[in-house]
PDB file of C-alpha atoms in Angstrom:
ATOM      1  CA  TYR I   1      79.927 154.862 108.730  1.00 51.00           C
ATOM      2  CA  SER I   2      76.972 152.846 107.475  1.00 57.00           C
ATOM      3  CA  SER I   3      78.769 149.629 106.640  1.00 77.00           C
ATOM      4  CA  ALA I   4      82.001 147.758 107.198  1.00 86.00           C
ATOM      5  CA  GLN I   5      83.877 144.681 106.077  1.00 91.00           C
ATOM      6  CA  VAL I   6      85.816 142.434 108.434  1.00 93.00           C
ATOM      7  CA  LEU I   7      88.585 140.182 107.171  1.00 94.00           C
ATOM      8  CA  ILE I   8      90.212 137.374 109.180  1.00 92.00           C
ATOM      9  CA  ASP I   9      93.292 135.929 107.522  1.00 92.00           C
ATOM     10  CA  GLY I  10      92.038 137.461 104.259  1.00 92.00           C
ATOM     11  CA  ASN I  11      88.613 135.793 104.504  1.00 93.00           C
ATOM     12  CA  ASP I  12      85.267 137.532 104.965  1.00 95.00           C
ATOM     13  CA  CYS I  13      83.853 137.574 108.492  1.00 94.00           C
ATOM     14  CA  THR I  14      80.142 138.009 107.710  1.00 94.00           C
ATOM     15  CA  VAL I  15      78.907 141.154 109.489  1.00 92.00           C
ATOM     16  CA  LEU I  16      75.772 140.565 111.554  1.00 91.00           C
ATOM     17  CA  THR I  17      75.481 143.833 113.444  1.00 90.00           C
ATOM     18  CA  TYR I  18      77.351 147.104 113.025  1.00 87.00           C
ATOM     19  CA  SER I  19      77.676 150.439 114.795  1.00 85.00           C
ATOM     20  CA  ASN I  20      80.365 153.070 115.167  1.00 81.00           C
ATOM     21  CA  TYR I  21      81.530 151.288 118.306  1.00 85.00           C
ATOM     22  CA  ASN I  22      80.758 147.573 117.880  1.00 90.00           C
ATOM     23  CA  ILE I  23      80.748 144.970 115.130  1.00 90.00           C
ATOM     24  CA  THR I  24      79.459 141.411 115.363  1.00 93.00           C
ATOM     25  CA  CYS I  25      80.465 139.012 112.600  1.00 92.00           C
ATOM     26  CA  LYS I  26      80.399 135.280 111.861  1.00 94.00           C
ATOM     27  CA  THR I  27      83.952 133.920 111.634  1.00 91.00           C
ATOM     28  CA  PRO I  28      84.961 132.202 108.400  1.00 92.00           C
ATOM     29  CA  ALA I  29      86.233 128.619 108.402  1.00 87.00           C
ATOM     30  CA  GLY I  30      89.881 128.546 109.348  1.00 88.00           C
ATOM     31  CA  SER I  31      92.450 127.397 111.853  1.00 88.00           C
ATOM     32  CA  GLY I  32      95.568 128.506 113.631  1.00 87.00           C
ATOM     33  CA  ALA I  33      96.781 131.287 115.886  1.00 87.00           C
ATOM     34  CA  ALA I  34      97.920 134.854 115.182  1.00 90.00           C
ATOM     35  CA  ARG I  35      95.638 135.442 112.187  1.00 92.00           C
ATOM     36  CA  TYR I  36      95.362 139.081 111.079  1.00 93.00           C
ATOM     37  CA  LEU I  37      91.989 140.795 111.492  1.00 95.00           C
ATOM     38  CA  PHE I  38      91.210 143.988 109.569  1.00 93.00           C
ATOM     39  CA  VAL I  39      88.159 146.227 109.668  1.00 93.00           C
ATOM     40  CA  ILE I  40      87.537 148.102 106.423  1.00 89.00           C
ATOM     41  CA  THR I  41      85.217 151.134 106.260  1.00 86.00           C
ATOM     42  CA  SER I  42      84.978 153.594 103.368  1.00 81.00           C
ATOM     43  CA  PHE I  43      88.132 152.137 101.846  1.00 77.00           C
ATOM     44  CA  GLN I  44      90.093 152.597 105.086  1.00 84.00           C
ATOM     45  CA  GLN I  45      91.330 149.903 107.423  1.00 84.00           C
ATOM     46  CA  ASN I  46      93.125 149.632 110.731  1.00 86.00           C
ATOM     47  CA  ALA I  47      96.848 150.241 110.171  1.00 83.00           C
ATOM     48  CA  VAL I  48      97.908 147.677 112.775  1.00 87.00           C
ATOM     49  CA  PRO I  49      96.090 144.337 112.452  1.00 90.00           C
ATOM     50  CA  TYR I  50      94.286 142.848 115.409  1.00 92.00           C
ATOM     51  CA  ILE I  51      95.556 139.352 116.225  1.00 93.00           C
ATOM     52  CA  PHE I  52      92.844 136.704 116.175  1.00 93.00           C
ATOM     53  CA  ASP I  53      93.262 133.064 117.339  1.00 92.00           C
ATOM     54  CA  TYR I  54      91.093 130.156 116.298  1.00 92.00           C
ATOM     55  CA  LEU I  55      90.477 127.560 119.010  1.00 92.00           C
ATOM     56  CA  PRO I  56      92.855 124.582 119.048  1.00 94.00           C
ATOM     57  CA  PRO I  57      91.456 121.240 117.843  1.00 95.00           C
ATOM     58  CA  THR I  58      89.555 119.038 120.274  1.00 95.00           C
ATOM     59  CA  VAL I  59      89.195 115.308 119.585  1.00 96.00           C
ATOM     60  CA  TYR I  60      86.097 113.628 121.041  1.00 96.00           C
ATOM     61  CA  SER I  61      86.395 110.100 119.650  1.00 97.00           C
ATOM     62  CA  VAL I  62      88.204 107.775 117.254  1.00 97.00           C
ATOM     63  CA  THR I  63      86.454 104.807 115.609  1.00 97.00           C
ATOM     64  CA  PRO I  64      87.487 102.024 115.709  1.00 97.00           C
ATOM     65  CA  ALA I  65      89.444 102.471 118.951  1.00 97.00           C
ATOM     66  CA  ASN I  66      91.772  99.568 118.131  1.00 96.00           C
ATOM     67  CA  SER I  67      93.042  97.472 115.228  1.00 97.00           C
ATOM     68  CA  PRO I  68      95.322  94.509 114.455  1.00 97.00           C
ATOM     69  CA  THR I  69      99.028  95.343 114.283  1.00 98.00           C
ATOM     70  CA  ASN I  70      99.149  94.914 110.490  1.00 96.00           C
ATOM     71  CA  GLY I  71      97.057  98.088 110.259  1.00 95.00           C
ATOM     72  CA  ASN I  72      95.645  99.447 106.986  1.00 95.00           C
ATOM     73  CA  VAL I  73      92.502 100.424 108.906  1.00 96.00           C
ATOM     74  CA  GLU I  74      90.483 103.573 108.225  1.00 97.00           C
ATOM     75  CA  LEU I  75      89.871 105.678 111.326  1.00 97.00           C
ATOM     76  CA  THR I  76      87.036 108.147 111.790  1.00 98.00           C
ATOM     77  CA  ILE I  77      87.955 111.030 114.093  1.00 97.00           C
ATOM     78  CA  ARG I  78      85.250 113.287 115.508  1.00 97.00           C
ATOM     79  CA  GLY I  79      85.898 116.570 117.265  1.00 96.00           C
ATOM     80  CA  SER I  80      85.738 120.333 116.895  1.00 94.00           C
ATOM     81  CA  SER I  81      87.960 123.090 115.493  1.00 93.00           C
ATOM     82  CA  MET I  82      89.894 120.529 113.441  1.00 94.00           C
ATOM     83  CA  GLY I  83      90.214 122.856 110.445  1.00 90.00           C
ATOM     84  CA  LEU I  84      90.245 121.734 106.834  1.00 89.00           C
ATOM     85  CA  LYS I  85      93.723 120.215 106.596  1.00 92.00           C
ATOM     86  CA  GLY I  86      96.685 119.375 108.787  1.00 94.00           C
ATOM     87  CA  GLN I  87      98.383 116.343 110.275  1.00 96.00           C
ATOM     88  CA  ILE I  88      97.196 113.377 112.351  1.00 97.00           C
ATOM     89  CA  ARG I  89      99.593 111.419 114.560  1.00 96.00           C
ATOM     90  CA  VAL I  90      98.816 108.193 116.383  1.00 97.00           C
ATOM     91  CA  GLY I  91     101.690 107.859 118.788  1.00 95.00           C
ATOM     92  CA  THR I  92     104.679 108.242 116.456  1.00 95.00           C
ATOM     93  CA  LEU I  93     102.740 107.059 113.384  1.00 97.00           C
ATOM     94  CA  THR I  94     101.163 109.249 110.711  1.00 97.00           C
ATOM     95  CA  CYS I  95      97.513 108.610 109.913  1.00 97.00           C
ATOM     96  CA  SER I  96      97.117 109.582 106.258  1.00 96.00           C
ATOM     97  CA  GLN I  97      93.968 111.399 105.130  1.00 95.00           C
ATOM     98  CA  THR I  98      91.924 109.131 102.877  1.00 94.00           C
ATOM     99  CA  GLY I  99      88.523 110.779 102.934  1.00 91.00           C
ATOM    100  CA  ILE I 100      86.725 113.749 104.441  1.00 94.00           C
ATOM    101  CA  TRP I 101      88.509 116.396 106.505  1.00 95.00           C
ATOM    102  CA  ASN I 102      86.384 119.159 107.953  1.00 93.00           C
ATOM    103  CA  ASP I 103      85.982 121.015 111.211  1.00 92.00           C
ATOM    104  CA  THR I 104      84.265 118.120 113.012  1.00 95.00           C
ATOM    105  CA  TYR I 105      85.054 114.961 111.025  1.00 96.00           C
ATOM    106  CA  ILE I 106      88.238 113.379 109.632  1.00 97.00           C
ATOM    107  CA  GLN I 107      88.883 110.073 107.855  1.00 97.00           C
ATOM    108  CA  CYS I 108      92.436 108.712 107.760  1.00 97.00           C
ATOM    109  CA  THR I 109      94.163 105.341 107.385  1.00 97.00           C
ATOM    110  CA  ILE I 110      96.638 103.993 109.928  1.00 97.00           C
ATOM    111  CA  GLY I 111      99.453 101.670 108.869  1.00 96.00           C
ATOM    112  CA  ALA I 112     101.101  98.844 110.783  1.00 97.00           C
ATOM    113  CA  GLY I 113     102.057  99.518 114.387  1.00 97.00           C
ATOM    114  CA  MET I 114     102.227  98.213 117.927  1.00 97.00           C
ATOM    115  CA  GLY I 115     101.330  99.345 121.421  1.00 97.00           C
ATOM    116  CA  ALA I 116      98.403 100.448 123.562  1.00 97.00           C
ATOM    117  CA  ASN I 117      97.004 103.820 124.616  1.00 97.00           C
ATOM    118  CA  LEU I 118      98.665 105.787 121.804  1.00 97.00           C
ATOM    119  CA  THR I 119      97.589 109.427 121.772  1.00 96.00           C
ATOM    120  CA  VAL I 120      95.689 110.591 118.676  1.00 96.00           C
ATOM    121  CA  VAL I 121      96.846 114.157 117.983  1.00 96.00           C
ATOM    122  CA  VAL I 122      95.237 116.374 115.346  1.00 96.00           C
ATOM    123  CA  SER I 123      97.300 119.422 114.330  1.00 95.00           C
ATOM    124  CA  THR I 124      96.044 122.223 112.099  1.00 94.00           C
ATOM    125  CA  GLY I 125      97.272 125.743 111.467  1.00 90.00           C
ATOM    126  CA  GLY I 126     100.132 125.273 113.915  1.00 90.00           C
ATOM    127  CA  LEU I 127      97.800 124.271 116.761  1.00 93.00           C
ATOM    128  CA  SER I 128      97.456 120.770 118.250  1.00 94.00           C
ATOM    129  CA  CYS I 129      94.683 119.311 120.346  1.00 90.00           C
ATOM    130  CA  SER I 130      95.053 119.692 124.080  1.00 79.00           C
ATOM    131  CA  LEU I 131      92.098 117.370 124.603  1.00 82.00           C
ATOM    132  CA  CYS I 132      92.907 114.183 122.713  1.00 90.00           C
ATOM    133  CA  VAL I 133      91.874 110.515 122.816  1.00 95.00           C
ATOM    134  CA  ASN I 134      93.791 107.229 122.707  1.00 97.00           C
ATOM    135  CA  PHE I 135      94.037 104.427 120.160  1.00 97.00           C
ATOM    136  CA  SER I 136      95.443 100.931 120.723  1.00 98.00           C
ATOM    137  CA  PHE I 137      96.748  98.178 118.514  1.00 98.00           C
ATOM    138  CA  ASP I 138      95.419  94.779 119.565  1.00 98.00           C
ATOM    139  CA  ARG I 139      97.411  92.702 121.984  1.00 97.00           C
ATOM    140  CA  PRO I 140      98.946  89.550 120.481  1.00 98.00           C
ATOM    141  CA  PHE I 141      96.765  86.455 120.336  1.00 98.00           C
ATOM    142  CA  ILE I 142      98.100  82.903 119.900  1.00 98.00           C
ATOM    143  CA  SER I 143      95.675  80.619 118.084  1.00 98.00           C
ATOM    144  CA  GLY I 144      97.976  77.646 117.509  1.00 96.00           C
ATOM    145  CA  LEU I 145     101.321  76.061 118.423  1.00 95.00           C
ATOM    146  CA  THR I 146     103.088  73.306 116.521  1.00 92.00           C
ATOM    147  CA  VAL I 147     106.556  71.776 116.807  1.00 87.00           C
ATOM    148  CA  SER I 148     108.587  70.987 113.697  1.00 78.00           C
ATOM    149  CA  PRO I 149     111.496  68.618 114.446  1.00 66.00           C
ATOM    150  CA  ASN I 150     114.843  68.598 112.695  1.00 50.00           C
ATOM    151  CA  ILE I 151     114.493  71.783 110.663  1.00 48.00           C
ATOM    152  CA  HIS I 152     117.846  72.944 109.374  1.00 42.00           C
ATOM    153  CA  ARG I 153     118.553  76.671 109.317  1.00 45.00           C
ATOM    154  CA  ALA I 154     121.641  78.122 107.632  1.00 44.00           C
ATOM    155  CA  GLY I 155     124.527  78.289 110.102  1.00 45.00           C
ATOM    156  CA  LEU I 156     122.653  76.358 112.790  1.00 43.00           C
ATOM    157  CA  SER I 157     122.543  72.755 113.859  1.00 49.00           C
ATOM    158  CA  PRO I 158     119.322  70.905 113.088  1.00 46.00           C
ATOM    159  CA  SER I 159     116.877  71.428 115.943  1.00 66.00           C
ATOM    160  CA  SER I 160     113.193  71.524 116.805  1.00 85.00           C
ATOM    161  CA  PHE I 161     111.304  74.724 116.125  1.00 90.00           C
ATOM    162  CA  ILE I 162     108.174  76.139 117.715  1.00 92.00           C
ATOM    163  CA  ALA I 163     105.732  77.637 115.212  1.00 94.00           C
ATOM    164  CA  LEU I 164     103.112  80.021 116.590  1.00 96.00           C
ATOM    165  CA  THR I 165     100.144  81.225 114.569  1.00 97.00           C
ATOM    166  CA  GLY I 166      97.799  84.003 115.574  1.00 98.00           C
ATOM    167  CA  THR I 167      97.205  87.716 115.181  1.00 98.00           C
ATOM    168  CA  SER I 168      98.816  91.022 116.146  1.00 98.00           C
ATOM    169  CA  PHE I 169     102.331  89.716 116.734  1.00 98.00           C
ATOM    170  CA  GLY I 170     103.611  92.985 115.281  1.00 97.00           C
ATOM    171  CA  THR I 171     107.040  93.122 113.696  1.00 96.00           C
ATOM    172  CA  VAL I 172     109.110  92.385 116.793  1.00 96.00           C
ATOM    173  CA  GLY I 173     108.357  90.806 120.134  1.00 97.00           C
ATOM    174  CA  ILE I 174     109.528  88.399 122.816  1.00 97.00           C
ATOM    175  CA  VAL I 175     108.431  84.767 122.950  1.00 97.00           C
ATOM    176  CA  TYR I 176     108.553  83.166 126.388  1.00 97.00           C
ATOM    177  CA  VAL I 177     108.676  79.399 126.875  1.00 94.00           C
ATOM    178  CA  GLY I 178     108.292  79.218 130.616  1.00 94.00           C
ATOM    179  CA  SER I 179     110.767  81.805 131.879  1.00 94.00           C
ATOM    180  CA  THR I 180     113.133  81.277 128.925  1.00 94.00           C
ATOM    181  CA  THR I 181     113.011  83.332 125.741  1.00 96.00           C
ATOM    182  CA  CYS I 182     112.820  81.759 122.314  1.00 94.00           C
ATOM    183  CA  ASP I 183     115.350  83.225 119.846  1.00 93.00           C
ATOM    184  CA  THR I 184     113.138  84.707 117.127  1.00 93.00           C
ATOM    185  CA  GLY I 185     116.244  85.968 115.314  1.00 91.00           C
ATOM    186  CA  SER I 186     117.076  82.365 114.437  1.00 88.00           C
ATOM    187  CA  GLY I 187     113.652  81.762 112.939  1.00 90.00           C
ATOM    188  CA  SER I 188     111.094  84.072 111.363  1.00 94.00           C
ATOM    189  CA  TYR I 189     108.667  86.722 112.573  1.00 97.00           C
ATOM    190  CA  SER I 190     105.561  88.329 111.086  1.00 97.00           C
ATOM    191  CA  HIS I 191     102.223  89.766 112.208  1.00 97.00           C
ATOM    192  CA  ASN I 192     100.589  86.306 112.063  1.00 97.00           C
ATOM    193  CA  THR I 193     103.386  83.733 112.408  1.00 97.00           C
ATOM    194  CA  ILE I 194     106.448  83.255 114.611  1.00 97.00           C
ATOM    195  CA  VAL I 195     108.994  80.457 114.227  1.00 94.00           C
ATOM    196  CA  CYS I 196     111.856  80.029 116.710  1.00 94.00           C
ATOM    197  CA  PRO I 197     114.092  77.182 117.967  1.00 91.00           C
ATOM    198  CA  VAL I 198     112.912  75.389 121.076  1.00 89.00           C
ATOM    199  CA  PRO I 199     115.030  76.650 123.990  1.00 90.00           C
ATOM    200  CA  VAL I 200     116.770  74.170 126.301  1.00 87.00           C
ATOM    201  CA  GLY I 201     114.381  72.992 128.984  1.00 86.00           C
ATOM    202  CA  SER I 202     112.166  70.214 130.251  1.00 85.00           C
ATOM    203  CA  GLY I 203     108.721  69.538 131.572  1.00 87.00           C
ATOM    204  CA  SER I 204     105.115  69.422 130.474  1.00 89.00           C
ATOM    205  CA  GLN I 205     102.425  72.094 130.367  1.00 93.00           C
ATOM    206  CA  VAL I 206     105.077  74.794 130.009  1.00 93.00           C
ATOM    207  CA  PRO I 207     103.349  78.148 129.322  1.00 96.00           C
ATOM    208  CA  VAL I 208     104.166  79.933 126.060  1.00 97.00           C
ATOM    209  CA  SER I 209     103.308  83.606 125.544  1.00 98.00           C
ATOM    210  CA  VAL I 210     104.280  86.555 123.346  1.00 98.00           C
ATOM    211  CA  VAL I 211     104.962  90.103 124.547  1.00 98.00           C
ATOM    212  CA  VAL I 212     104.671  92.895 121.960  1.00 98.00           C
ATOM    213  CA  ALA I 213     105.259  96.551 122.897  1.00 97.00           C
ATOM    214  CA  GLY I 214     104.295  95.878 126.501  1.00 96.00           C
ATOM    215  CA  GLN I 215     101.164  93.868 125.657  1.00 98.00           C
ATOM    216  CA  THR I 216     101.076  90.195 126.664  1.00 98.00           C
ATOM    217  CA  SER I 217      99.222  87.522 124.719  1.00 98.00           C
ATOM    218  CA  ASN I 218      97.115  84.673 125.971  1.00 98.00           C
ATOM    219  CA  THR I 219      98.997  81.555 127.111  1.00 97.00           C
ATOM    220  CA  VAL I 220      99.230  78.206 125.344  1.00 97.00           C
ATOM    221  CA  MET I 221     100.961  75.083 126.684  1.00 94.00           C
ATOM    222  CA  PHE I 222     104.030  73.286 125.370  1.00 91.00           C
ATOM    223  CA  ASN I 223     105.378  69.855 126.302  1.00 89.00           C
ATOM    224  CA  TYR I 224     109.077  69.037 126.100  1.00 85.00           C
ATOM    225  CA  ALA I 225     109.906  65.564 124.825  1.00 73.00           C
ATOM    226  CA  PRO I 226     110.994  63.215 127.622  1.00 67.00           C
ATOM    227  CA  THR I 227     114.761  62.864 128.013  1.00 59.00           C
ATOM    228  CA  LEU I 228     116.388  59.457 128.301  1.00 54.00           C
ATOM    229  CA  VAL I 229     118.613  59.662 131.367  1.00 56.00           C
ATOM    230  CA  SER I 230     119.958  56.099 131.468  1.00 60.00           C
ATOM    231  CA  LEU I 231     119.454  52.711 129.912  1.00 59.00           C
ATOM    232  CA  ASN I 232     120.214  49.482 131.834  1.00 61.00           C
TER     233      ASN I 232
END
């Protein structure tokens, strides 16, 4: 035979060299395992397809490597054998394609989330990366603390409330005032603001911190009002 055509998953594998015993061809773009390979010569082809596997994706880097917990950040993923389409997971979150997706470069946008060292997994053609990288949401940061006295909340007695402002509080976390937790369920909670009733306690320079998905914030100090014990 003087010529041949090679098809992988129905796509042309460009023939570079050909003989009756060997063929060298340049694989077409594709992804996945168990793709059928046929050799066609003089209108004949192998009756049983050869099974060809593309390499699984490899992820080299993700930029940026972290973001605030409110998300909506575009990530750039660089790697190899990432195909032309598929799915990207960051931990349990989906990173939605918003720009380019090719064999070496993907753009996707991550939503709100929490936690550190989340694995970035690219899947294409039924194959997932075995070499992946990690992405982290920022740890919480407290920029301010104020106390609002005598705020009335429905179903609760009037009491003083701690208001924390900052970044990357996530959607749920634990506020510590000393070793006591502050009941965020009786106040309000968002990525940038937490309000909770002051827990029972005493003292000055009491450390206040926030823990979100295992990440601990910086510490700010809180002073309890002095308590009148007796009056003579």
